[in-house]
Tab-separated table of C-alpha atoms in Angstrom:
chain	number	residue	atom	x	y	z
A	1341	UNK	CA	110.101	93.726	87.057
A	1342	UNK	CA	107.616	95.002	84.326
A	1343	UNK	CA	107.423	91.331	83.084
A	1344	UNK	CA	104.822	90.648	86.030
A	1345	UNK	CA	102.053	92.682	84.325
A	1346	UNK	CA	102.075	90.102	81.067
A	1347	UNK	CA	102.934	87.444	83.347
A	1348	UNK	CA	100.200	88.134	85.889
A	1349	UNK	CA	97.464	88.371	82.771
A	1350	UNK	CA	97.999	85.419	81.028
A	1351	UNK	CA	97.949	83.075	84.541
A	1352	UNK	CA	94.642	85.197	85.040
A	1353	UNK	CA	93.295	83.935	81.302
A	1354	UNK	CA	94.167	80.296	81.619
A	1355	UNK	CA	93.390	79.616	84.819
A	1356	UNK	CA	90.072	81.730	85.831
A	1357	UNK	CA	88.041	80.688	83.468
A	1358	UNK	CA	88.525	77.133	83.870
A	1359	UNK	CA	87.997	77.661	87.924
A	1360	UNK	CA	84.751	79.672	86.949
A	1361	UNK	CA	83.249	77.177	84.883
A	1362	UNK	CA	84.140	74.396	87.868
A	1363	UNK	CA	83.323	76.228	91.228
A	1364	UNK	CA	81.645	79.802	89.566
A	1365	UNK	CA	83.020	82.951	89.149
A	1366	UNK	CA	82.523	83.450	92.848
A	1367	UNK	CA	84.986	80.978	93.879
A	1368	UNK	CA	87.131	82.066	91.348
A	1369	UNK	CA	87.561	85.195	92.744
A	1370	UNK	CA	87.621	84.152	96.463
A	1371	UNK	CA	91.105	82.091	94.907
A	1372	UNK	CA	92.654	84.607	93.486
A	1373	UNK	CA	92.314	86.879	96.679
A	1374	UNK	CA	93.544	83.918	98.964
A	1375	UNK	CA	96.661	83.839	95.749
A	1376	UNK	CA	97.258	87.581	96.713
A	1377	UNK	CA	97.162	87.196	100.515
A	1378	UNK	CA	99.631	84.336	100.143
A	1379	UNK	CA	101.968	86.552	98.123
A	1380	UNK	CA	101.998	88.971	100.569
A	1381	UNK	CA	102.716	86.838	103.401
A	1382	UNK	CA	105.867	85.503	101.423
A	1383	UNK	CA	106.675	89.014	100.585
A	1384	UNK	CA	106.870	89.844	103.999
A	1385	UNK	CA	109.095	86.980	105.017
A	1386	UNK	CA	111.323	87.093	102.569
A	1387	UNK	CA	111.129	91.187	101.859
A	1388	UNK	CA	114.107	93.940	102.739
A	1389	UNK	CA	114.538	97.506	103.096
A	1390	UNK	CA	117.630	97.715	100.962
A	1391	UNK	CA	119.817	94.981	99.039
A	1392	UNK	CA	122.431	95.504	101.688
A	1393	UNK	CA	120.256	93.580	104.260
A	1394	UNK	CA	118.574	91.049	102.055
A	1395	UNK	CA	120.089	87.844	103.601
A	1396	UNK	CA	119.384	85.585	100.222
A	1397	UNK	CA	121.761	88.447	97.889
A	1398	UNK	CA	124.784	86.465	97.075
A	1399	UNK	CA	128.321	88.128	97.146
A	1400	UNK	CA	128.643	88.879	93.564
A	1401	UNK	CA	125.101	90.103	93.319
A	1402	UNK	CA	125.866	92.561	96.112
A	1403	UNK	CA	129.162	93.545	94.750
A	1404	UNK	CA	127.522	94.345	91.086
A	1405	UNK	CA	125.041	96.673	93.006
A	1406	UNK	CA	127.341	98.388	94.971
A	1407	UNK	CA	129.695	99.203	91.724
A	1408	UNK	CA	126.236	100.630	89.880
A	1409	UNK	CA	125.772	102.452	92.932
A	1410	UNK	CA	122.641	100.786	93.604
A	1411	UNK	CA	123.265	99.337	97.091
A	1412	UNK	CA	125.808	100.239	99.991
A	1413	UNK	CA	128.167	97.949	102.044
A	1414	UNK	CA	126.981	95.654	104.271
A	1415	UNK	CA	128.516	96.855	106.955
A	1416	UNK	CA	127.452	100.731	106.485
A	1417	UNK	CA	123.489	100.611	106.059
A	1418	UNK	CA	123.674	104.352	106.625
A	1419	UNK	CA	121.794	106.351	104.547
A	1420	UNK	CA	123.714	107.881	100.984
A	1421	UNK	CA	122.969	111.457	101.778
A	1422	UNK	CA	121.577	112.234	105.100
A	1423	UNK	CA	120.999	116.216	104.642
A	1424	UNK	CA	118.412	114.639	101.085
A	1425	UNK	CA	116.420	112.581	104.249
A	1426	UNK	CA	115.953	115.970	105.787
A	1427	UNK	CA	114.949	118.092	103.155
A	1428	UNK	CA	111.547	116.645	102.514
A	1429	UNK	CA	110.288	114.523	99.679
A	1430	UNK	CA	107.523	116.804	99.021
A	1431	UNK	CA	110.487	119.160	97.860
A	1432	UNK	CA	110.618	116.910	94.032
A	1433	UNK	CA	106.725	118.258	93.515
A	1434	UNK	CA	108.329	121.593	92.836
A	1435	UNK	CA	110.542	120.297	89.904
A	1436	UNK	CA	109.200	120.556	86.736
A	1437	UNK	CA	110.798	116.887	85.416
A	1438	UNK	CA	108.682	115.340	88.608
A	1439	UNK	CA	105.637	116.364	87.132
A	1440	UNK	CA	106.754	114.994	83.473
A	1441	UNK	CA	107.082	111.476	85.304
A	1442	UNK	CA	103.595	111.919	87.289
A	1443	UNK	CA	101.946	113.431	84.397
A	1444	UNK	CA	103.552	110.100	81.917
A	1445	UNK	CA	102.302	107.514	84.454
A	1446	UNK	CA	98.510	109.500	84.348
A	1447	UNK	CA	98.392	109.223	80.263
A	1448	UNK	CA	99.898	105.796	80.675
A	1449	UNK	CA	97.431	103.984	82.644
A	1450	UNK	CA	94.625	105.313	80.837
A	1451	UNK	CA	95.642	104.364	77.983
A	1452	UNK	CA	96.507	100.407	79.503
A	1453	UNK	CA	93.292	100.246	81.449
A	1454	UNK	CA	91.373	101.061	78.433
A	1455	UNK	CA	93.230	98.714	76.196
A	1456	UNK	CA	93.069	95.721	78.548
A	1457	UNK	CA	89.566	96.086	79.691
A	1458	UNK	CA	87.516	97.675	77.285
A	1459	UNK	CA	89.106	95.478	73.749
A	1460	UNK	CA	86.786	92.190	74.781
A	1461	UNK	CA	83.993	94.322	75.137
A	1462	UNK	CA	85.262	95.674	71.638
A	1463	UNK	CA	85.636	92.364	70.407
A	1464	UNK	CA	82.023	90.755	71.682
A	1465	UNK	CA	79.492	93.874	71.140
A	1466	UNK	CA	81.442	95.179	68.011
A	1467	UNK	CA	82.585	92.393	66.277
A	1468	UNK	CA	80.136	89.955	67.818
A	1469	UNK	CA	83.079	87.715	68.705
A	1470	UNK	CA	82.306	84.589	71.073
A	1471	UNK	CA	84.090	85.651	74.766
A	1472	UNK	CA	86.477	82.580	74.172
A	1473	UNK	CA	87.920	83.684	71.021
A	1474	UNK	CA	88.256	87.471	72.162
A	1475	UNK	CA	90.166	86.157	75.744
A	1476	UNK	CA	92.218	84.399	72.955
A	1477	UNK	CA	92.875	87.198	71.412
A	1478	UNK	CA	93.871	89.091	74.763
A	1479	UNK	CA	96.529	86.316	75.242
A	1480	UNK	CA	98.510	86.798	72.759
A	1481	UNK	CA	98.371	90.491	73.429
A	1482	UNK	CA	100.175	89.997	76.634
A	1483	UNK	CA	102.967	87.160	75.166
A	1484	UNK	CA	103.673	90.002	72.481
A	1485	UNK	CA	103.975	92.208	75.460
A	1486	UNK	CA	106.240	89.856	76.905
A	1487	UNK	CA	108.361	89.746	74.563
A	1488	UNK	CA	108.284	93.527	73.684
A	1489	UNK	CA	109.480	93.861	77.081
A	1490	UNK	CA	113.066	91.952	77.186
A	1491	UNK	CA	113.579	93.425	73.859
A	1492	UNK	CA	112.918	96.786	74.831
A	1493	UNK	CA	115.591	96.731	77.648
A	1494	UNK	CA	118.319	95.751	75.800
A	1495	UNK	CA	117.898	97.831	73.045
A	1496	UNK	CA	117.606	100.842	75.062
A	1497	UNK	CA	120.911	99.791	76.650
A	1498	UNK	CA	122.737	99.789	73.453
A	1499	UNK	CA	121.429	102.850	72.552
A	1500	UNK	CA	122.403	104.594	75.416
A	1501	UNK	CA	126.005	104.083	74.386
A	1502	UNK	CA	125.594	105.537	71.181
A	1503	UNK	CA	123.153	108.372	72.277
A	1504	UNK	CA	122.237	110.604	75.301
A	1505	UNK	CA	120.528	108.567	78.212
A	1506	UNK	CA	117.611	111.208	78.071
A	1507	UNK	CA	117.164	111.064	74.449
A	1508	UNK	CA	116.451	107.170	74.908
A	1509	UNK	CA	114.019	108.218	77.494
A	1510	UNK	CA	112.375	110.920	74.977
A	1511	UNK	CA	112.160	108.062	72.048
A	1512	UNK	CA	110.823	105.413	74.244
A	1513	UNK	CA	107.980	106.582	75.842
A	1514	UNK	CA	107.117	108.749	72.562
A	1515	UNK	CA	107.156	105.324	70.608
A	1516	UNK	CA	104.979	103.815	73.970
A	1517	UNK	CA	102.484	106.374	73.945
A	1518	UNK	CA	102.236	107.024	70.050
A	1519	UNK	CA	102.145	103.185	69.185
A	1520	UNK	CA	99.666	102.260	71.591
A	1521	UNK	CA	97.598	105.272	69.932
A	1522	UNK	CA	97.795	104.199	66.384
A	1523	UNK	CA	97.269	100.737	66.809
A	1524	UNK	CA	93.729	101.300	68.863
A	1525	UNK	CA	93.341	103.928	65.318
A	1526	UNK	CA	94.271	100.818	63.303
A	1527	UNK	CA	91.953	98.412	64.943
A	1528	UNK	CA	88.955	100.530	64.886
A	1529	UNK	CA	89.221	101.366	61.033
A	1530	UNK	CA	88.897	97.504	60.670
A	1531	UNK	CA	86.331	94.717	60.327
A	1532	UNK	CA	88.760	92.080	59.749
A	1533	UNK	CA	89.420	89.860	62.790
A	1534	UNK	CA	93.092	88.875	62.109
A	1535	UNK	CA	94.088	92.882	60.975
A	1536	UNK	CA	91.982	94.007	64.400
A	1537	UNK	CA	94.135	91.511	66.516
A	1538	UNK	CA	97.319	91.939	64.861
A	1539	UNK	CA	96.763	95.743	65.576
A	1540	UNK	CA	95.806	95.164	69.059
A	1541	UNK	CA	99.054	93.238	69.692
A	1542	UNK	CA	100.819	95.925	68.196
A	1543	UNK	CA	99.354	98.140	70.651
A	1544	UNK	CA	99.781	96.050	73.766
A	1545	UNK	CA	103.838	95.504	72.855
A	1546	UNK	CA	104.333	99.455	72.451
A	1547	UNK	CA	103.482	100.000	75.820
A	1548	UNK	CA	106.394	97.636	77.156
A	1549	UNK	CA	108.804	100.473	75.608
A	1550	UNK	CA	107.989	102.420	78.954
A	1551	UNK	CA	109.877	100.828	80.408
A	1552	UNK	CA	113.347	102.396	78.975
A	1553	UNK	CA	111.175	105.854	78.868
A	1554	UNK	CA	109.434	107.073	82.411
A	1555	UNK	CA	109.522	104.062	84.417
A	1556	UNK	CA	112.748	104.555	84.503
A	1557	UNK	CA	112.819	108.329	85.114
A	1558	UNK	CA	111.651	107.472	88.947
A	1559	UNK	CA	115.240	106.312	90.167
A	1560	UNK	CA	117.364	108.782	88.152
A	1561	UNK	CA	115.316	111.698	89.456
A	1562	UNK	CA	115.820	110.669	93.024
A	1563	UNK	CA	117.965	108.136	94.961
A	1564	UNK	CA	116.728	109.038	98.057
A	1565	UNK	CA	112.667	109.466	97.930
A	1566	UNK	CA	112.581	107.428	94.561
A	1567	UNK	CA	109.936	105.234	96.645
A	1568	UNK	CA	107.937	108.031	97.820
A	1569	UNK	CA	107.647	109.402	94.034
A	1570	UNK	CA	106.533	106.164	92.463
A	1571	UNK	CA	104.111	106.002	95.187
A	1572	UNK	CA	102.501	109.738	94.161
A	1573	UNK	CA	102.540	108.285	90.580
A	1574	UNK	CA	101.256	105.468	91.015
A	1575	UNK	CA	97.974	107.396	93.549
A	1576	UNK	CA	97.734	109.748	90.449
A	1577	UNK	CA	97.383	106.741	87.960
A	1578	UNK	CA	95.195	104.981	89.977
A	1579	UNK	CA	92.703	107.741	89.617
A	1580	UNK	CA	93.268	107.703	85.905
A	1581	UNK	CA	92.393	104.348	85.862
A	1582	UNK	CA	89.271	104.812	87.886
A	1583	UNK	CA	88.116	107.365	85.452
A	1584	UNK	CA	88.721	104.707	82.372
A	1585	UNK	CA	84.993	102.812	82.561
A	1586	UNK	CA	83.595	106.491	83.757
A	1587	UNK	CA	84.809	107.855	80.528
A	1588	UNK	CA	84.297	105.163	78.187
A	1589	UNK	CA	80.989	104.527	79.033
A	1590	UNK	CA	80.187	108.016	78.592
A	1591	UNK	CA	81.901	108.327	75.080
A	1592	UNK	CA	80.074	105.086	74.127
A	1593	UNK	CA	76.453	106.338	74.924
A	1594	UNK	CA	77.509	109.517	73.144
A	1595	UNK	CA	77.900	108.184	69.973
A	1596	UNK	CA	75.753	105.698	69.856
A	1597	UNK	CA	76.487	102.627	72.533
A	1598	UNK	CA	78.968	99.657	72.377
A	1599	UNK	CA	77.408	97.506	69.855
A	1600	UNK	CA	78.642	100.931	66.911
A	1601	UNK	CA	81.978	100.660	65.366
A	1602	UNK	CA	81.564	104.429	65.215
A	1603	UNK	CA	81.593	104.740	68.843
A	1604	UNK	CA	84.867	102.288	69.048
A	1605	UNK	CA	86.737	104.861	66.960
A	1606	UNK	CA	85.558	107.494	69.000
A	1607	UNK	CA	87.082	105.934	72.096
A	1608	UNK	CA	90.279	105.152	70.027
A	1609	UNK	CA	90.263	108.499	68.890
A	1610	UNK	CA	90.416	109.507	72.769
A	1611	UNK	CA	92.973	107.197	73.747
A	1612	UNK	CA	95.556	108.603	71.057
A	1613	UNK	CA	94.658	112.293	72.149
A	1614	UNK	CA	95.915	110.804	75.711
A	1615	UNK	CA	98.974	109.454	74.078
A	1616	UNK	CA	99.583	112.652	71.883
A	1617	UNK	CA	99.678	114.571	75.419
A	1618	UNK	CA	101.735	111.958	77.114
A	1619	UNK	CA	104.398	112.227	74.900
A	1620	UNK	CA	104.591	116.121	74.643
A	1621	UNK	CA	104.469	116.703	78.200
A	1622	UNK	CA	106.878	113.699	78.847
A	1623	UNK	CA	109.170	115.000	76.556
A	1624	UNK	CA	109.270	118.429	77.513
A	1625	UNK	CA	109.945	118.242	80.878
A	1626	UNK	CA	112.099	114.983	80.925
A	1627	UNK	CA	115.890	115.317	82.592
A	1628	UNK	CA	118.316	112.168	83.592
A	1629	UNK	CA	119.923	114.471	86.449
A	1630	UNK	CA	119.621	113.106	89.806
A	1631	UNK	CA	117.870	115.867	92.066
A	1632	UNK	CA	118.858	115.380	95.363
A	1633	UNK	CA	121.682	117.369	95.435
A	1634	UNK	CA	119.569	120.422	94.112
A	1635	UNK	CA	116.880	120.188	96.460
A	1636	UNK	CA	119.634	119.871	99.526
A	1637	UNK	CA	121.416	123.525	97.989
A	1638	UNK	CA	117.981	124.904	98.038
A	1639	UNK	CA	117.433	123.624	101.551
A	1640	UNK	CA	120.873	125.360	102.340
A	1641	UNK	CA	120.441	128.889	101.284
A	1642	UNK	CA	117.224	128.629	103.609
A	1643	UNK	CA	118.735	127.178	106.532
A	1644	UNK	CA	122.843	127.588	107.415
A	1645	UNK	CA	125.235	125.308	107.233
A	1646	UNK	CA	126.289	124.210	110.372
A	1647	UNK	CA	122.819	123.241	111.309
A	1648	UNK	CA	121.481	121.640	108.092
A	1649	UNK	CA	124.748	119.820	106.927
A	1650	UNK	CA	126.311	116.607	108.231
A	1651	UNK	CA	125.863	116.542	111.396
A	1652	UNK	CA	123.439	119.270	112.371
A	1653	UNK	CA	120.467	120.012	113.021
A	1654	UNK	CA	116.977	119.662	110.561
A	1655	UNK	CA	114.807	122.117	109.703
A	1656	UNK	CA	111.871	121.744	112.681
A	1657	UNK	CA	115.060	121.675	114.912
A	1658	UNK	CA	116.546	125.104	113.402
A	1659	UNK	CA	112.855	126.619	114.166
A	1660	UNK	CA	113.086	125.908	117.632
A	1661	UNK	CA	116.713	126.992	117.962
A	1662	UNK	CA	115.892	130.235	116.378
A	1663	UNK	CA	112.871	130.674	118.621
A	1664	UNK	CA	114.793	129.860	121.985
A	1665	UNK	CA	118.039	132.020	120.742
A	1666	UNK	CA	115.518	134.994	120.000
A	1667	UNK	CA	113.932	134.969	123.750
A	1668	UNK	CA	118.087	134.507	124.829
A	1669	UNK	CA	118.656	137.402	122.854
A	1670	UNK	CA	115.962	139.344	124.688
A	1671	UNK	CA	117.063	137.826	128.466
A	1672	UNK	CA	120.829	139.435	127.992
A	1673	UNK	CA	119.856	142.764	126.404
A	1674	UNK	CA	117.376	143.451	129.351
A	1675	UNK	CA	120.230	142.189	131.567
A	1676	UNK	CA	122.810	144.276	129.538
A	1677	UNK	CA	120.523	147.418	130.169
A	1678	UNK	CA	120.088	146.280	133.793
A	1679	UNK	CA	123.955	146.532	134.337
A	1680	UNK	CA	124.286	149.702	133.167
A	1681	UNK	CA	121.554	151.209	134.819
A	1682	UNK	CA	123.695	149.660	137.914
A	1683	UNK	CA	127.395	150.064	137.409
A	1684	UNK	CA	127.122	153.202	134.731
A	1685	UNK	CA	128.123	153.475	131.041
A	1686	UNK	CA	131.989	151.585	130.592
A	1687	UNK	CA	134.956	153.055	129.482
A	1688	UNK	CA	136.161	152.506	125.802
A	1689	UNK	CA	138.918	150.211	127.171
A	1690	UNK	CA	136.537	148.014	129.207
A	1691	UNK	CA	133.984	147.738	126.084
A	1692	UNK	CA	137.247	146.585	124.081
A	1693	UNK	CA	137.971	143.588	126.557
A	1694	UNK	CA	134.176	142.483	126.586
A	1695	UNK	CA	134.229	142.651	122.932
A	1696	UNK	CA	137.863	140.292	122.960
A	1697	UNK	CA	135.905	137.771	126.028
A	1698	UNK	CA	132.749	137.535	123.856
A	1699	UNK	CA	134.180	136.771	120.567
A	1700	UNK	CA	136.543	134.300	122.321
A	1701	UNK	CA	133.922	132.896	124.047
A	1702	UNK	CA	132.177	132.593	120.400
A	1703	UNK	CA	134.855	131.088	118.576
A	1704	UNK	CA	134.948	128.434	120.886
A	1705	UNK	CA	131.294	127.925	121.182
A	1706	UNK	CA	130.780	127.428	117.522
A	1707	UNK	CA	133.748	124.711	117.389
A	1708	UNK	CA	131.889	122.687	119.572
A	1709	UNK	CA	128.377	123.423	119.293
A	1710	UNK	CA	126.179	124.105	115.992
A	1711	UNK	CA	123.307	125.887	118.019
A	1712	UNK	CA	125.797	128.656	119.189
A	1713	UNK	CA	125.935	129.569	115.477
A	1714	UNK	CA	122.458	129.788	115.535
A	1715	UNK	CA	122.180	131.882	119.054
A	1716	UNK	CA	124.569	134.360	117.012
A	1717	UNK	CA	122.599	134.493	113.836
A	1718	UNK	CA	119.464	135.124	116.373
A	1719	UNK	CA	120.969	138.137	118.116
A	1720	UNK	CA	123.518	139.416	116.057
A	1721	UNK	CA	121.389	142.076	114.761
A	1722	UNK	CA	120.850	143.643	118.853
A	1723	UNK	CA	124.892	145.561	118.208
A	1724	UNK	CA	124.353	145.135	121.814
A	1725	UNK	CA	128.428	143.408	123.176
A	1726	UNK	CA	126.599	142.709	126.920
A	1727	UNK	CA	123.720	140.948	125.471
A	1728	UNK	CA	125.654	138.625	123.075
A	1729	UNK	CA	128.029	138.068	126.040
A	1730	UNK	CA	125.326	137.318	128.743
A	1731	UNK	CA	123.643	135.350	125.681
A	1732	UNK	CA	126.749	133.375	124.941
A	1733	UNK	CA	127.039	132.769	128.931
């Protein structure tokens, strides 16, 4: 999947230009948006909510994803854990290892966004390279990308066999973040075109190691609001990015504008400081433990069994109950009180037999209702035998 980035860049290099110089940059533009719009259309048609309904999956595809756990039968597109849908995916924001992923994707795309659009401008007003020979120079960036990509998979996978899955995590994104940093170092402590580029590709392959490090940490953190993390990720990256020209600029005119070396290396400089913080905060919080079944034990202590497990009720559900069982309770203690008042206190023997009725009457309720467990939890504390009966009735 990460192979579309490279992919995506060098179709961008080789074809834009040419359509500039033939119909402007204009109607370059105005093609590549049409070239977007299309893809979406055909990702539409041809899209699916799960591999269990994607009609094109052949039978030996499907049957690899459902041994990796990946997909479901096709017959049983129920959800894997249906107490995980309830708890609430705003639940993984409170785990520190959520925040190591978020945090990683942050440090990640500033450092891409500032060594994929700010290295040409490096290149022209630096180096006083001609635009053709710097976009050269970007291509073979993304081919060593490329190909630092289907390496990087497989040798993560055979070093997962000889080492813990999270220590391949820790060592690939450290070697992402910290390689992309000393390359931009290496470039800007050189004058020499071929040593600049070589560095520059250097840095542009490193980053395709993230994709044994966090990348990966979205699906083994969650199965069931993997989605929905990636998504908060990618928001918080997305502003990262945004702040990339904001904070380049800035560093530029500090130290003396684009056309200084000086003020190159103090740009590199800030892109490794990104990296260096990356990397700790990556690796410090990092964990390959699914945590779905952690947030649904924290959702249990909170809310009981019988309404939150298989089969029950949710959480806004449980409010409710509690509210209606709590106005219940009320209705047969003032009815309880009202029968005394009328018929006198009851003997000891008579208090005995409503006491046998109502926990009868209880037993059964709670075999074939959840919310009766919840009426009981509701009044239990009233140590009132005619309200929990009338309640109960």
């Amino acid at each position: 999947v990460d192979l579309g980035n490279p992919l995506g860049a060098i179709a961008a290099l080789s074809v834009l230009p040419v359509l500039a110089g033939l119909w402007g940059w204009r109607g370059a533009l105005a093609l590549a948006g049409a070239a977007c719009l299309g893809f979406a259309a055909v990702w539409q048609a041809l899209g699916s909510s799960g591999p269990e309904r994607c009609w094109y999956l052949s039978a030996m595809e499907a049957q690899e994803l459902r041994t990796i756990g990946v997909a479901m039968g096709v017959a049983d597109p129920v959800p894997i854990a249906k107490t995980a849908t309830k708890v609430g995916a705003w639940r993984l924001l409170t785990i520190p290892a959520s925040w190591g992923v978020l945090l990683a994707n942050v440090a990640f795309n500033f450092q891409r966004y500032f060594t994929y659009t700010w290295i040409t401008t490096y290149y022209t007003d630096a180096l006083l390279m001609p635009m053709e020979q710097a976009a050269m120079c970007m291509l073979w960036s993304n081919i060593a990308d490329i190909a630092f990509t289907i390496s990087t998979g497989r040798a993560a996978d055979e070093l997962a066999q000889k080492v813990s899955v999270v220590s391949v995590r820790r060592l690939f994104s450290s070697l992402g973040f910290l390689g992309t940093g000393v390359g931009l170092l290496l470039a800007g402590m050189s004058r020499n075109y071929l040593v600049i580029t070589i560095s520059v590709i250097f840095s542009c392959g490193m980053q395709a190691c993230h994709v044994a490090g966090f990348k990966s940490s979205y699906i083994e953190l969650s199965r069931e609001h993997a989605g929905t993390l990636a998504g908060i990720g990618n928001t918080l990256a997305s502003v990262s990015a945004f702040a990339v020209p904001l904070v380049g600029a800035s560093v530029l005119e500090a130290h003396g504008g684009s056309n200084e070396v000086s003020a190159w290396r103090a740009v590199f400089s800030l892109v490794f400081l990104a990296a260096a913080v990356g990397t700790v905060l990556y690796a410090a919080l990092v964990t390959t433990d699914t945590v779905d079944e952690r947030l649904e034990r924290q959702a249990m202590r909170q809310c009981p069994t019988l309404l939150c497990g298989p089969g029950g009720l949710g959480v806004s559900e449980h409010h409710h109950c509690s509210v209606a069982s709590s106005s219940l309770a009320a209705a047969g203690s003032a009815l309880a009180r009202s029968t005394k008042r009328q018929y006198g206190p009851q003997s000891e023997r008579q208090r005995r037999r409503i006491k046998g009725v109502m926990f009868g009457a209880l037993a059964l309720a709670l075999l074939n209702s959840p919310i009766s467990h919840d009426v009981f939890v509701g009044i239990g504390a009233s140590q009132e035998p005619y309200a929990l009966a009338m309640a109960l009735l």
